[in-house]
PDB file of C-alpha atoms in Angstrom:
ATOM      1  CA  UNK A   1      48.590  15.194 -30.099  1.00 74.00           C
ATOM      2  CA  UNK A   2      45.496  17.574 -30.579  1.00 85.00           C
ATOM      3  CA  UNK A   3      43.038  17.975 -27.612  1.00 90.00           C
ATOM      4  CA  UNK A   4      40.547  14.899 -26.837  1.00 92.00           C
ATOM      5  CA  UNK A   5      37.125  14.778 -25.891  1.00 95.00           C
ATOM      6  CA  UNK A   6      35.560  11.470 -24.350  1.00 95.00           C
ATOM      7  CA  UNK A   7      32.175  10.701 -22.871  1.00 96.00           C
ATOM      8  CA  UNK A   8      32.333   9.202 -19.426  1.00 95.00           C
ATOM      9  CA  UNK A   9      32.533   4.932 -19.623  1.00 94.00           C
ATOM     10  CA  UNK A  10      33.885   5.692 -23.911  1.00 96.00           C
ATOM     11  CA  UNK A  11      37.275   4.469 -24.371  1.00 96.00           C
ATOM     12  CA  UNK A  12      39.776   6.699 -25.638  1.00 95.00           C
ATOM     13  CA  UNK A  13      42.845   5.386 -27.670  1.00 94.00           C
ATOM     14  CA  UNK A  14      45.562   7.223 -29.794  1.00 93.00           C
ATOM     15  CA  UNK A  15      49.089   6.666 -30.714  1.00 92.00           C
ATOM     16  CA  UNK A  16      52.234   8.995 -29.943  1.00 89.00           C
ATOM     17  CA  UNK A  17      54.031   9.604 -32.715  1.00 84.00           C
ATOM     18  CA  UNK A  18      57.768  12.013 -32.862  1.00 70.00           C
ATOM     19  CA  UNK A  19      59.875  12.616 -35.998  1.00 67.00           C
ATOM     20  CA  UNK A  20      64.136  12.522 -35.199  1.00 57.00           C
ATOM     21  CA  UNK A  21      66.305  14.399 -37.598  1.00 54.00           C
ATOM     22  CA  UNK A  22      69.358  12.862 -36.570  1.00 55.00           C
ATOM     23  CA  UNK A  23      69.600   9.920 -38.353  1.00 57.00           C
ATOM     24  CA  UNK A  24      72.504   8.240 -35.662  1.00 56.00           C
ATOM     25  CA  UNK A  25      69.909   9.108 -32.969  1.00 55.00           C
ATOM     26  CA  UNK A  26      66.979   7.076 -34.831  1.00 56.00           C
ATOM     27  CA  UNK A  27      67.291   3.273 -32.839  1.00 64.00           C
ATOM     28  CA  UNK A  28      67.186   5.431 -29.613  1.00 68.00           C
ATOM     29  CA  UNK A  29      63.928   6.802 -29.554  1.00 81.00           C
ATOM     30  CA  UNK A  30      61.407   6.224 -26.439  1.00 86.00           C
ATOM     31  CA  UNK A  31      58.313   7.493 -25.301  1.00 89.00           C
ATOM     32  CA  UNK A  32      56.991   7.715 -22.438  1.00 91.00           C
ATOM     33  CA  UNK A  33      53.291   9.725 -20.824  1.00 92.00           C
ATOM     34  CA  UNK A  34      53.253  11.547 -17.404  1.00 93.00           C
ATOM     35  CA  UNK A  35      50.243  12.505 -15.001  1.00 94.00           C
ATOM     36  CA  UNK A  36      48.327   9.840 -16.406  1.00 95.00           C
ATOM     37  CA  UNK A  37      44.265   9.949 -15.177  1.00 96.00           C
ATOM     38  CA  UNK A  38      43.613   7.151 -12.912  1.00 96.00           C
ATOM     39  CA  UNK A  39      42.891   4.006 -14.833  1.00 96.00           C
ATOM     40  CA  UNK A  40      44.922   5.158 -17.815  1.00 96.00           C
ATOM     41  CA  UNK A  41      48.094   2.826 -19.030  1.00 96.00           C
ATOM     42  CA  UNK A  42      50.401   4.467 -21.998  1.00 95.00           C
ATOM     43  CA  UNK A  43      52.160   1.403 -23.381  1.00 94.00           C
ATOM     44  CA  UNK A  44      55.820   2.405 -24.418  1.00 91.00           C
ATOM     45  CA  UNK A  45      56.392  -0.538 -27.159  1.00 90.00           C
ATOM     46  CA  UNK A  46      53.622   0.939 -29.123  1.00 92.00           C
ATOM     47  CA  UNK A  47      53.190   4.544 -28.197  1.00 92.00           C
ATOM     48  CA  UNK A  48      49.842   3.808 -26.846  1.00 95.00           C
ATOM     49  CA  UNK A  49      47.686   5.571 -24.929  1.00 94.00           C
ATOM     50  CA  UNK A  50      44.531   3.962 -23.507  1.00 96.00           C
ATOM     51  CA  UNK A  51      41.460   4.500 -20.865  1.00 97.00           C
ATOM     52  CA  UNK A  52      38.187   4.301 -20.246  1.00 97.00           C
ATOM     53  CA  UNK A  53      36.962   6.685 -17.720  1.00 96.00           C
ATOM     54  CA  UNK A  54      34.707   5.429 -15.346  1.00 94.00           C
ATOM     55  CA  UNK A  55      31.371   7.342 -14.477  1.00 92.00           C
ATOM     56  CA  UNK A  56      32.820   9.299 -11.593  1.00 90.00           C
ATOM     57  CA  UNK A  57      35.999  10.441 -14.037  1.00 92.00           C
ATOM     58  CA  UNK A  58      33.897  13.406 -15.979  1.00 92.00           C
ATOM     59  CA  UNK A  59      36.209  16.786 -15.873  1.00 94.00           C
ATOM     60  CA  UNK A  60      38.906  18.544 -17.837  1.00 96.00           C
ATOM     61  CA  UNK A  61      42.580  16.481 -18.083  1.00 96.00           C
ATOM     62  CA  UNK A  62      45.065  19.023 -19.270  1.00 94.00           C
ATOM     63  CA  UNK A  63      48.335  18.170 -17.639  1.00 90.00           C
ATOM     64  CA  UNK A  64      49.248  14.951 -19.403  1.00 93.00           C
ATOM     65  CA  UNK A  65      52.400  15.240 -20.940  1.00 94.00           C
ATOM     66  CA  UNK A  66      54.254  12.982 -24.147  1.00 91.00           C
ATOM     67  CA  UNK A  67      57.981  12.591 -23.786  1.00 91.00           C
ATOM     68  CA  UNK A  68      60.022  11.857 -26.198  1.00 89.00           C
ATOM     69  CA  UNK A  69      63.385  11.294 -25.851  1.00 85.00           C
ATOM     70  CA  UNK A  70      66.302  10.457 -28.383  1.00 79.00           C
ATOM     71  CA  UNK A  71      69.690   9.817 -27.325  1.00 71.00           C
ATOM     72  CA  UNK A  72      69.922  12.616 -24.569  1.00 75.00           C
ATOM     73  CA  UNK A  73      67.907  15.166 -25.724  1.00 78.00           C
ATOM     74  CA  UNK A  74      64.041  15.321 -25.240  1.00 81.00           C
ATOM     75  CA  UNK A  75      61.037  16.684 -26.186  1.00 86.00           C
ATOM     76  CA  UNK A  76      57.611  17.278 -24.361  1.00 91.00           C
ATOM     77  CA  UNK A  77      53.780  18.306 -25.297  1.00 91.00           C
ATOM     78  CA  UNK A  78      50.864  18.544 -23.032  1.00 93.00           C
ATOM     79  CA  UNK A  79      47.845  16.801 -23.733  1.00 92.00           C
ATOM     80  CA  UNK A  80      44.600  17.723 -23.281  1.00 95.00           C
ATOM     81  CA  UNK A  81      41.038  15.551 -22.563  1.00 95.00           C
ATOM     82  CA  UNK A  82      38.134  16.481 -21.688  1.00 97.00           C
ATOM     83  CA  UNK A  83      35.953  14.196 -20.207  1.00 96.00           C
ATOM     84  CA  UNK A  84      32.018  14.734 -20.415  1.00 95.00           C
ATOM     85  CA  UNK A  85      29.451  13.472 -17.963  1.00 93.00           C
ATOM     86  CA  UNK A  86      26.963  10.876 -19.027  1.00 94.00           C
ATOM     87  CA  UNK A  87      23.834  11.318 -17.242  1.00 94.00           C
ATOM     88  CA  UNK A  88      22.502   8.023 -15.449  1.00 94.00           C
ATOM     89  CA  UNK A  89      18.856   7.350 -14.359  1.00 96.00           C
ATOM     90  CA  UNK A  90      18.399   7.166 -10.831  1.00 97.00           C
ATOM     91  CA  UNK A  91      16.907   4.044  -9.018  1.00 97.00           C
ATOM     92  CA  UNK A  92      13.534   3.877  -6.867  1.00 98.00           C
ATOM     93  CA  UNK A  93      14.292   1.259  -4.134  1.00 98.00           C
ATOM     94  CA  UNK A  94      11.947  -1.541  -4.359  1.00 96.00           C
ATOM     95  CA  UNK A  95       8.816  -1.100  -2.002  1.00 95.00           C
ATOM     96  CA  UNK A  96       7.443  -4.001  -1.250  1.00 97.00           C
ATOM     97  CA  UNK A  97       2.915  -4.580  -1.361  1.00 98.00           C
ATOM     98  CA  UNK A  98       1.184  -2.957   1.632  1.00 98.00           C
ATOM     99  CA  UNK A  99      -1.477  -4.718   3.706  1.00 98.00           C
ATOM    100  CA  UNK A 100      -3.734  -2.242   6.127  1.00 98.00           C
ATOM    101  CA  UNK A 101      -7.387  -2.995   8.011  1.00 98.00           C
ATOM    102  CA  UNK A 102      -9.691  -0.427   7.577  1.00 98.00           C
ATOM    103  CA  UNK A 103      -9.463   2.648   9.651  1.00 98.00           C
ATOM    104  CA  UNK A 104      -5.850   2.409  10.447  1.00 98.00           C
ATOM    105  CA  UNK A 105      -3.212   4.966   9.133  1.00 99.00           C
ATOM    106  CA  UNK A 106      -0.797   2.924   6.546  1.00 99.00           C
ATOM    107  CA  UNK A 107       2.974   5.353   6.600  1.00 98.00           C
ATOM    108  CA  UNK A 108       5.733   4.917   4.822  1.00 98.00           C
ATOM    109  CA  UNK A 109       8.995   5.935   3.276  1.00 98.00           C
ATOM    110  CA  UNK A 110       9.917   5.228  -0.418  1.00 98.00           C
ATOM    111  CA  UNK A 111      14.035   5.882  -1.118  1.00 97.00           C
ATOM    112  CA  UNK A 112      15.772   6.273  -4.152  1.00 97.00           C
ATOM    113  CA  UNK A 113      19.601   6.480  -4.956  1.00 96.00           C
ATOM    114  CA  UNK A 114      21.384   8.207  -8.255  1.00 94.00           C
ATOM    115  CA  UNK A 115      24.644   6.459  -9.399  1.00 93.00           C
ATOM    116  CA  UNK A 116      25.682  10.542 -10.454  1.00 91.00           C
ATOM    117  CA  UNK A 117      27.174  12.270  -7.472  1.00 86.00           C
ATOM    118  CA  UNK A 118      26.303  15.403  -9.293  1.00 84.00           C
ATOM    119  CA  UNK A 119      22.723  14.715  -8.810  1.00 89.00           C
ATOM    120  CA  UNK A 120      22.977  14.386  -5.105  1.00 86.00           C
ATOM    121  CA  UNK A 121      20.036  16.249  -3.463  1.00 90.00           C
ATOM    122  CA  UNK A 122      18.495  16.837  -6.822  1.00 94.00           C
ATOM    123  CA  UNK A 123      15.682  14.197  -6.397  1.00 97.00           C
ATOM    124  CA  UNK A 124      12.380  14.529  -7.508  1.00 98.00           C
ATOM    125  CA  UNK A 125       9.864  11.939  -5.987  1.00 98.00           C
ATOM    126  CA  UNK A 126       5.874  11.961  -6.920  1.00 98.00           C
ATOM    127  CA  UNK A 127       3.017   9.286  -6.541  1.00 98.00           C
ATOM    128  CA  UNK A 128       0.078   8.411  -8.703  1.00 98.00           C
ATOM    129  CA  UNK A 129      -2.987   6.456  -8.740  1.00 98.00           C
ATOM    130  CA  UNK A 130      -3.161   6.861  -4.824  1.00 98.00           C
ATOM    131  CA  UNK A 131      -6.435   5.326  -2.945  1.00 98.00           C
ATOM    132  CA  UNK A 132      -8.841   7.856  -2.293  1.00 98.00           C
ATOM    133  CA  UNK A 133      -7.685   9.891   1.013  1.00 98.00           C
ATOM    134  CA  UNK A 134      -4.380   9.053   0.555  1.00 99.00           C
ATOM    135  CA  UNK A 135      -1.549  11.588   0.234  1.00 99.00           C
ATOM    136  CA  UNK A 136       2.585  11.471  -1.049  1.00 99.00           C
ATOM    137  CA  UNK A 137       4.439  14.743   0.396  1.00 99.00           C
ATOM    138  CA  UNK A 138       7.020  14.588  -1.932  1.00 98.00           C
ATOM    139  CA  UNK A 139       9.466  16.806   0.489  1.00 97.00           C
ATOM    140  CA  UNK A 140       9.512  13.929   2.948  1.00 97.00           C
ATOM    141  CA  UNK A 141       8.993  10.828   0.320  1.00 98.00           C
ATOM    142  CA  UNK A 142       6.378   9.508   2.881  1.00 99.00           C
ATOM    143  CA  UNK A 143       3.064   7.927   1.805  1.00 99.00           C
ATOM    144  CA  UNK A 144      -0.124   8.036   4.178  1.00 99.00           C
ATOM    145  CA  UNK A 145      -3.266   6.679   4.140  1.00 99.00           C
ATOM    146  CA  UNK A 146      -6.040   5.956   6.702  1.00 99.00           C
ATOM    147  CA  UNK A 147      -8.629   3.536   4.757  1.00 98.00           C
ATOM    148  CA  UNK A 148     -12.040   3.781   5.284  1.00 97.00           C
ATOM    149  CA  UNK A 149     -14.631   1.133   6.855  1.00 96.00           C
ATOM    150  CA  UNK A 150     -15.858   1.322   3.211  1.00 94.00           C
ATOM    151  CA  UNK A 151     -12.494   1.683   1.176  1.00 96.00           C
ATOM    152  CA  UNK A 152     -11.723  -2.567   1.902  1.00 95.00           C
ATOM    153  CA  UNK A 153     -10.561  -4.816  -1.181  1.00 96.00           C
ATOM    154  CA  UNK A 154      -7.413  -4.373  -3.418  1.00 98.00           C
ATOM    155  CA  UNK A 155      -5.548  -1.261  -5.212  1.00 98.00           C
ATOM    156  CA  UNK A 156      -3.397  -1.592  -8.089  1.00 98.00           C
ATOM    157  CA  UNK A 157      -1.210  -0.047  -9.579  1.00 97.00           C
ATOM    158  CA  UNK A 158      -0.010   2.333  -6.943  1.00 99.00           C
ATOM    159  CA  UNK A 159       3.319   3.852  -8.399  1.00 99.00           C
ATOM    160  CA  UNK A 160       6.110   5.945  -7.177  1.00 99.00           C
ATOM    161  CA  UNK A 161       9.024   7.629  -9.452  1.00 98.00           C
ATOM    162  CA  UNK A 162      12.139   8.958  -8.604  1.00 98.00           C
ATOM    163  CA  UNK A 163      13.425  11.838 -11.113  1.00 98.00           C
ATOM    164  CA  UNK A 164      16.769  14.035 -11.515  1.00 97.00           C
ATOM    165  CA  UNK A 165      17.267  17.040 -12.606  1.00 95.00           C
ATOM    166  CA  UNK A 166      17.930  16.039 -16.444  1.00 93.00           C
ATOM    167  CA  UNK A 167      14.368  14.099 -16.465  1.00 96.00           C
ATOM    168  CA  UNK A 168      15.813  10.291 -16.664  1.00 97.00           C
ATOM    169  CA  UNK A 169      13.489   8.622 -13.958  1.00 98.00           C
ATOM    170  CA  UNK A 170      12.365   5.299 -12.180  1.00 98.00           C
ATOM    171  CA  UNK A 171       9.358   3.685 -11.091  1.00 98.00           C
ATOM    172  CA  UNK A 172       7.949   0.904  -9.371  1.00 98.00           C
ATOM    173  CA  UNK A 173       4.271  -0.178  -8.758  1.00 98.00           C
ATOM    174  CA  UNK A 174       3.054  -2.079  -5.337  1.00 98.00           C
ATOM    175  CA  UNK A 175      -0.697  -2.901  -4.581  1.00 99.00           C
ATOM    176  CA  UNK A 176      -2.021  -1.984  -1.391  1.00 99.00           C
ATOM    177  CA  UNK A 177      -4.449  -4.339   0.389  1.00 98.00           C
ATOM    178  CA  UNK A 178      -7.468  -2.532   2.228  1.00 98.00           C
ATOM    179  CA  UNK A 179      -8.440  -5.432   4.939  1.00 97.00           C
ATOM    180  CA  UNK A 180     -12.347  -5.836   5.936  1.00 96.00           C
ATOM    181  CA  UNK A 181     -13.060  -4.864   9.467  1.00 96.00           C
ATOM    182  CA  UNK A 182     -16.191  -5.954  11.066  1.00 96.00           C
ATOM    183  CA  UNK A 183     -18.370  -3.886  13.284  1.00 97.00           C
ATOM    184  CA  UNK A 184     -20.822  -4.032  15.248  1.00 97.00           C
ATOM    185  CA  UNK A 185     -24.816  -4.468  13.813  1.00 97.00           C
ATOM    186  CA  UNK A 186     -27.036  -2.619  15.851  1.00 98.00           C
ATOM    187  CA  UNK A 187     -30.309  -3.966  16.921  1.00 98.00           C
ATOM    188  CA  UNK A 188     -33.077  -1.220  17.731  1.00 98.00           C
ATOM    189  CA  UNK A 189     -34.826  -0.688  20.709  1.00 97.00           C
ATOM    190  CA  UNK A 190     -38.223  -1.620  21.255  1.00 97.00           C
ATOM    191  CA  UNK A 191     -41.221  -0.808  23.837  1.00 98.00           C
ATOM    192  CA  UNK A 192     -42.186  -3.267  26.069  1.00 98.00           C
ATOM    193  CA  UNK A 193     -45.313  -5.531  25.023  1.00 98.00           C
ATOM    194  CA  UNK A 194     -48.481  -6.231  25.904  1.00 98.00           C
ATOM    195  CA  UNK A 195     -51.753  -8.555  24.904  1.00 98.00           C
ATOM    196  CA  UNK A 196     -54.214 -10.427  26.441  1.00 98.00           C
ATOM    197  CA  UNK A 197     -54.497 -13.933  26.305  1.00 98.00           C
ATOM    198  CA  UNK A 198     -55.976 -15.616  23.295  1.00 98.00           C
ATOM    199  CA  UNK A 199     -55.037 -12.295  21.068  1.00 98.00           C
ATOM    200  CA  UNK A 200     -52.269 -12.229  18.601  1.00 98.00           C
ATOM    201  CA  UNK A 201     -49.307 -10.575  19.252  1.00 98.00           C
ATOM    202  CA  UNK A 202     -47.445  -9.282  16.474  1.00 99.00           C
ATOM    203  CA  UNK A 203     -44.116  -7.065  15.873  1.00 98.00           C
ATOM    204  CA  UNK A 204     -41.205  -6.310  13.743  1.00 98.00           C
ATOM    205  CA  UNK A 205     -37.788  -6.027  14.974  1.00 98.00           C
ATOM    206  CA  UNK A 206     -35.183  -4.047  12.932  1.00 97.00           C
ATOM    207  CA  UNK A 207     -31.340  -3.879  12.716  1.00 97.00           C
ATOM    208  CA  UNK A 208     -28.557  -2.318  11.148  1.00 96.00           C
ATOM    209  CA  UNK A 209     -25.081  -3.040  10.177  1.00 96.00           C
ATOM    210  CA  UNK A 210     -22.466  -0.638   9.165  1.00 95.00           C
ATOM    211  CA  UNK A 211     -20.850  -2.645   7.261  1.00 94.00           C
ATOM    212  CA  UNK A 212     -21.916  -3.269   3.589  1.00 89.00           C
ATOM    213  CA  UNK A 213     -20.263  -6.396   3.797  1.00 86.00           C
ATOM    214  CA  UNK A 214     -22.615  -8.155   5.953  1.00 89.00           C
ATOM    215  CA  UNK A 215     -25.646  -6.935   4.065  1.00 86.00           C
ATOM    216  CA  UNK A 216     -28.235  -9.794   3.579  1.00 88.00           C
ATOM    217  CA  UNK A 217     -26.272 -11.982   6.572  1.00 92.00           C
ATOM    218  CA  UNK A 218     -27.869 -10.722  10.148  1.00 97.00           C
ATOM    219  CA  UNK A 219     -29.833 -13.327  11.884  1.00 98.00           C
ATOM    220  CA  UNK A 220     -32.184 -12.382  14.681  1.00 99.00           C
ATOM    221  CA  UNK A 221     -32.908 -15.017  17.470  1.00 98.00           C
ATOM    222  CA  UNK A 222     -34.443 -14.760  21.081  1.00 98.00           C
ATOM    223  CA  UNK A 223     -33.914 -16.021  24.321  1.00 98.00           C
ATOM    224  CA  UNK A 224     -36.972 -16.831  26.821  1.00 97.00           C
ATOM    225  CA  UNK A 225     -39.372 -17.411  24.091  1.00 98.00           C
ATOM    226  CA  UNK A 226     -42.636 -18.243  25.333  1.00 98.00           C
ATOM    227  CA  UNK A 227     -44.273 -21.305  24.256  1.00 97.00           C
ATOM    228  CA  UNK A 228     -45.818 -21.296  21.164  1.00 98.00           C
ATOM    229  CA  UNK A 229     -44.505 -17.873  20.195  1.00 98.00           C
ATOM    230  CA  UNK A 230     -42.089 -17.615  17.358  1.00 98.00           C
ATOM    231  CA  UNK A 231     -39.311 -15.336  15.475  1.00 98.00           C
ATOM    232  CA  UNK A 232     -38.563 -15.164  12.100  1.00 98.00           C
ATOM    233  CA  UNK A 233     -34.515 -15.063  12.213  1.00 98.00           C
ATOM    234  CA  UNK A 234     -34.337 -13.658   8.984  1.00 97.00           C
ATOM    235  CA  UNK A 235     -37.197 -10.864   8.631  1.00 97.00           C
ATOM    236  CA  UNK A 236     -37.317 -10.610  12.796  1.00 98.00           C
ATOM    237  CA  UNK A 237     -40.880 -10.987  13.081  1.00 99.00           C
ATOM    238  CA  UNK A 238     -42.338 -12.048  15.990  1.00 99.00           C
ATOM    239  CA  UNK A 239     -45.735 -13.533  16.440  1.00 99.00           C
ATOM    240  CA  UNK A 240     -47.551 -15.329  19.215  1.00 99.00           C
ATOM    241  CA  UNK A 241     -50.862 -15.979  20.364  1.00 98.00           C
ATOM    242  CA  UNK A 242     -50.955 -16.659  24.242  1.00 98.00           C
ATOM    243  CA  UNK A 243     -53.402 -19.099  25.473  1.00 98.00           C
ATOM    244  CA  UNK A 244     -55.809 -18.805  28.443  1.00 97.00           C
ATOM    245  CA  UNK A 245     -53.373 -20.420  30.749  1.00 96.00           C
ATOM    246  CA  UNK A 246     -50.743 -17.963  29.963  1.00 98.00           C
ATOM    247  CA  UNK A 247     -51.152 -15.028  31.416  1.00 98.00           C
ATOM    248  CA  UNK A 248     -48.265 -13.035  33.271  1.00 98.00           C
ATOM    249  CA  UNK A 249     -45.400 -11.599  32.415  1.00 98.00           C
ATOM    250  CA  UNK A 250     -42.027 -12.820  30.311  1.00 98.00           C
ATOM    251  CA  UNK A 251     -38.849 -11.391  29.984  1.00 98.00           C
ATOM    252  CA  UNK A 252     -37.044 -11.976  26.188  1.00 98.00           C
ATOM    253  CA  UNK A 253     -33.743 -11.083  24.811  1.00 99.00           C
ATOM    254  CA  UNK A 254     -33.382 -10.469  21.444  1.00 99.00           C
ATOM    255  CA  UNK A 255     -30.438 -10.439  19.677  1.00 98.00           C
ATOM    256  CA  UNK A 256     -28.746  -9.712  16.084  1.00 98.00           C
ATOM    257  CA  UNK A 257     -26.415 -11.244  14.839  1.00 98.00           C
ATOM    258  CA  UNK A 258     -23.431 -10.884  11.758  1.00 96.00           C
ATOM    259  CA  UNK A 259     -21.397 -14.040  12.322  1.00 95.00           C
ATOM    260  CA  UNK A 260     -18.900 -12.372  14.549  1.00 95.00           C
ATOM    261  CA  UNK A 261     -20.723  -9.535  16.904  1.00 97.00           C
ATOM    262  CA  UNK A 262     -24.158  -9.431  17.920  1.00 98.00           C
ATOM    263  CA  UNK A 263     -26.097  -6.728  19.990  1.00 98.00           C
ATOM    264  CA  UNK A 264     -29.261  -7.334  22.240  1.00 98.00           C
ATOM    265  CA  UNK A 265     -31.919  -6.070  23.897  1.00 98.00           C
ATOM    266  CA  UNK A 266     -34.467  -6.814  26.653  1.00 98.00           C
ATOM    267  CA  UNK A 267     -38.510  -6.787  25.996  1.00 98.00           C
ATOM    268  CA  UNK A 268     -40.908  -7.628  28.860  1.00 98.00           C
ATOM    269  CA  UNK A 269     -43.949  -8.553  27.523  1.00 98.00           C
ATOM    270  CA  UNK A 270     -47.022  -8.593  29.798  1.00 98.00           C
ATOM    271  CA  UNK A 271     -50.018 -11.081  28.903  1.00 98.00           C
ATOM    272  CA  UNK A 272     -53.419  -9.908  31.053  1.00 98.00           C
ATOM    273  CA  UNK A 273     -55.730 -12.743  31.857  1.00 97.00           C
ATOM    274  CA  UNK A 274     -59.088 -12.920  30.276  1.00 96.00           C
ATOM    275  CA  UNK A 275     -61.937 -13.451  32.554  1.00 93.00           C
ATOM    276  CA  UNK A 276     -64.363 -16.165  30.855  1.00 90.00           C
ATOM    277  CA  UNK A 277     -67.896 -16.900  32.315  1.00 89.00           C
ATOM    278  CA  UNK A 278     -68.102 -19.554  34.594  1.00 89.00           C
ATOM    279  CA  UNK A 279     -70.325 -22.912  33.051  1.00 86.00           C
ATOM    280  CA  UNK A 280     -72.301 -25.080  35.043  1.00 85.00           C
ATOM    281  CA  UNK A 281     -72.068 -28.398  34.175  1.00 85.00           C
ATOM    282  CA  UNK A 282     -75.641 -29.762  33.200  1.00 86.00           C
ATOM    283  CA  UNK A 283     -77.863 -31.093  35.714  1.00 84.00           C
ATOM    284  CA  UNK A 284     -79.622 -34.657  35.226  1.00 87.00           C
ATOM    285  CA  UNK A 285     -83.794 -34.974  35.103  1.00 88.00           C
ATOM    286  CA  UNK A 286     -84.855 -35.074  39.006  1.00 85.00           C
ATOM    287  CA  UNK A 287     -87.366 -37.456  40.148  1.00 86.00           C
ATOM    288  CA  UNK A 288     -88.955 -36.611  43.604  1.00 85.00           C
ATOM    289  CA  UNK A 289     -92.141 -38.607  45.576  1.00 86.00           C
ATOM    290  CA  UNK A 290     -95.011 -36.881  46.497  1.00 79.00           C
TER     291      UNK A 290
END
């Protein structure tokens, strides 16, 4: 039987065959295969050999032997297969979608496996389309990535590979979920006010909000509002005219307001009296006697 060669998972099939010169000797022929690979079956009614070697089977077989034997004499040959290895992609394990709020660090560890034990520790793993600010190191497989307060909403697309050394690879995509975290608007400080009565008092508060989010949403209110003053809640402009009778001093809080958070501050505003003349009521006509 000449030498075999046979790709890992290919079945390999052939026939032993023997000629007998004796013709008394010819109804007592039998064969028979030793050292068979694991897996392999020879079937003796047929002179059939037959295997599949699995995936983990590659290497050189070269101590098979055919018998044949014919009354009681015998006859051997060694037998020869070589098995190649069939390269097998490896597989990325599945990473599930991320979820992270803004300015919190997002780790984690993508795995991958290779059916081919001669690929072990031959792994290549790389990243694309990362977030902005995020980073793969492919040495320890681990993702990172600390969002910004601006970097919120949803990324696509993220995908991680797993090669080997012959260039078969696998991938799989997540999408990572940058969550919205509110902060703080900041309303600025003013001086403390003063009019006199009867004279309009006018002035503009201002706030800010880091987030863009809440652009277009800040409402400014006040606490301690005198009577007849007012505040615009959306522009933050205040505007009062006290009357004579209100003279003194009032203490406000003003406040900003996204929905969530608010920030305040305190304004005293001082109203000085107005002196007006005095009037003398009007006097009737007198009528005196001499």
């Amino acid at each position: 039987v000449a030498a075999q060669t046979i790709d890992e998972a290919q079945e390999i099939r052939f026939v032993v065959t023997g000629t007998e010169l004796d013709q008394e000797d010819l109804n007592q022929i039998s064969f028979r295969m030793e050292n068979l690979p694991p897996g392999a079956a020879f079937d003796a009614a047929t002179h059939t050999f037959n295997w599949t070697p699995t995936y983990d089977q590659s290497g050189l077989y070269n101590n098979l032997r055919a018998v044949m034997t014919a009354g009681k004499l015998s006859d051997t040959t060694t037998i020869s297969i070589q098995v190649n290895h069939v390269n097998r992609p490896p597989v990325l394990a599945q990473v599930p979608d991320q979820t992270i709020a803004e300015n919190q660090l997002l780790s984690f560890t993508v795995s991958g496996s290779d059916p081919d034990v001669e690929d072990a520790g031959k792994l290549a793993y790389t990243a694309d389309n990362l977030p902005e600010g995020a980073s793969f190191d492919p040495a320890t497989r681990t993702f990172s990535w600390t969002p910004s307060f601006e970097q919120s909403g949803l990324y696509p697309g993220v995908t991680f590979t797993v090669t080997d050394p012959s260039g078969l690879s696998d991938s799989k995509q997540i999408q990572i979920t940058g969550t919205h975290v509110n902060r703080t608007p900041d309303l600025l400080a003013i001086d403390n006010q003063q009019c006199a009565e009867n004279s309009l008092l006018t002035f503009q508060l201002s706030a800010t909000d880091p987030d863009a989010e809440d652009a277009g949403r800040l409402v400014f209110s006040a606490t301690g509002l005198p009577e007849g003053a007012s505040l615009n809640p959306e522009s933050g402009l205040f505007e009062w005219i006290p009357t004579f009778d209100q003279s003194g001093e009032y203490s406000l809080t003003f406040s900003i307001s996204d929905g969530e958070y608010s920030d305040q501050i305190p304004v005293t505003i001082s109203v000085a009296h107005v002196n007006r003349p005095p009037v003398l009521d009007a006097v009737a006509p007198q009528t005196v006697a001499e």
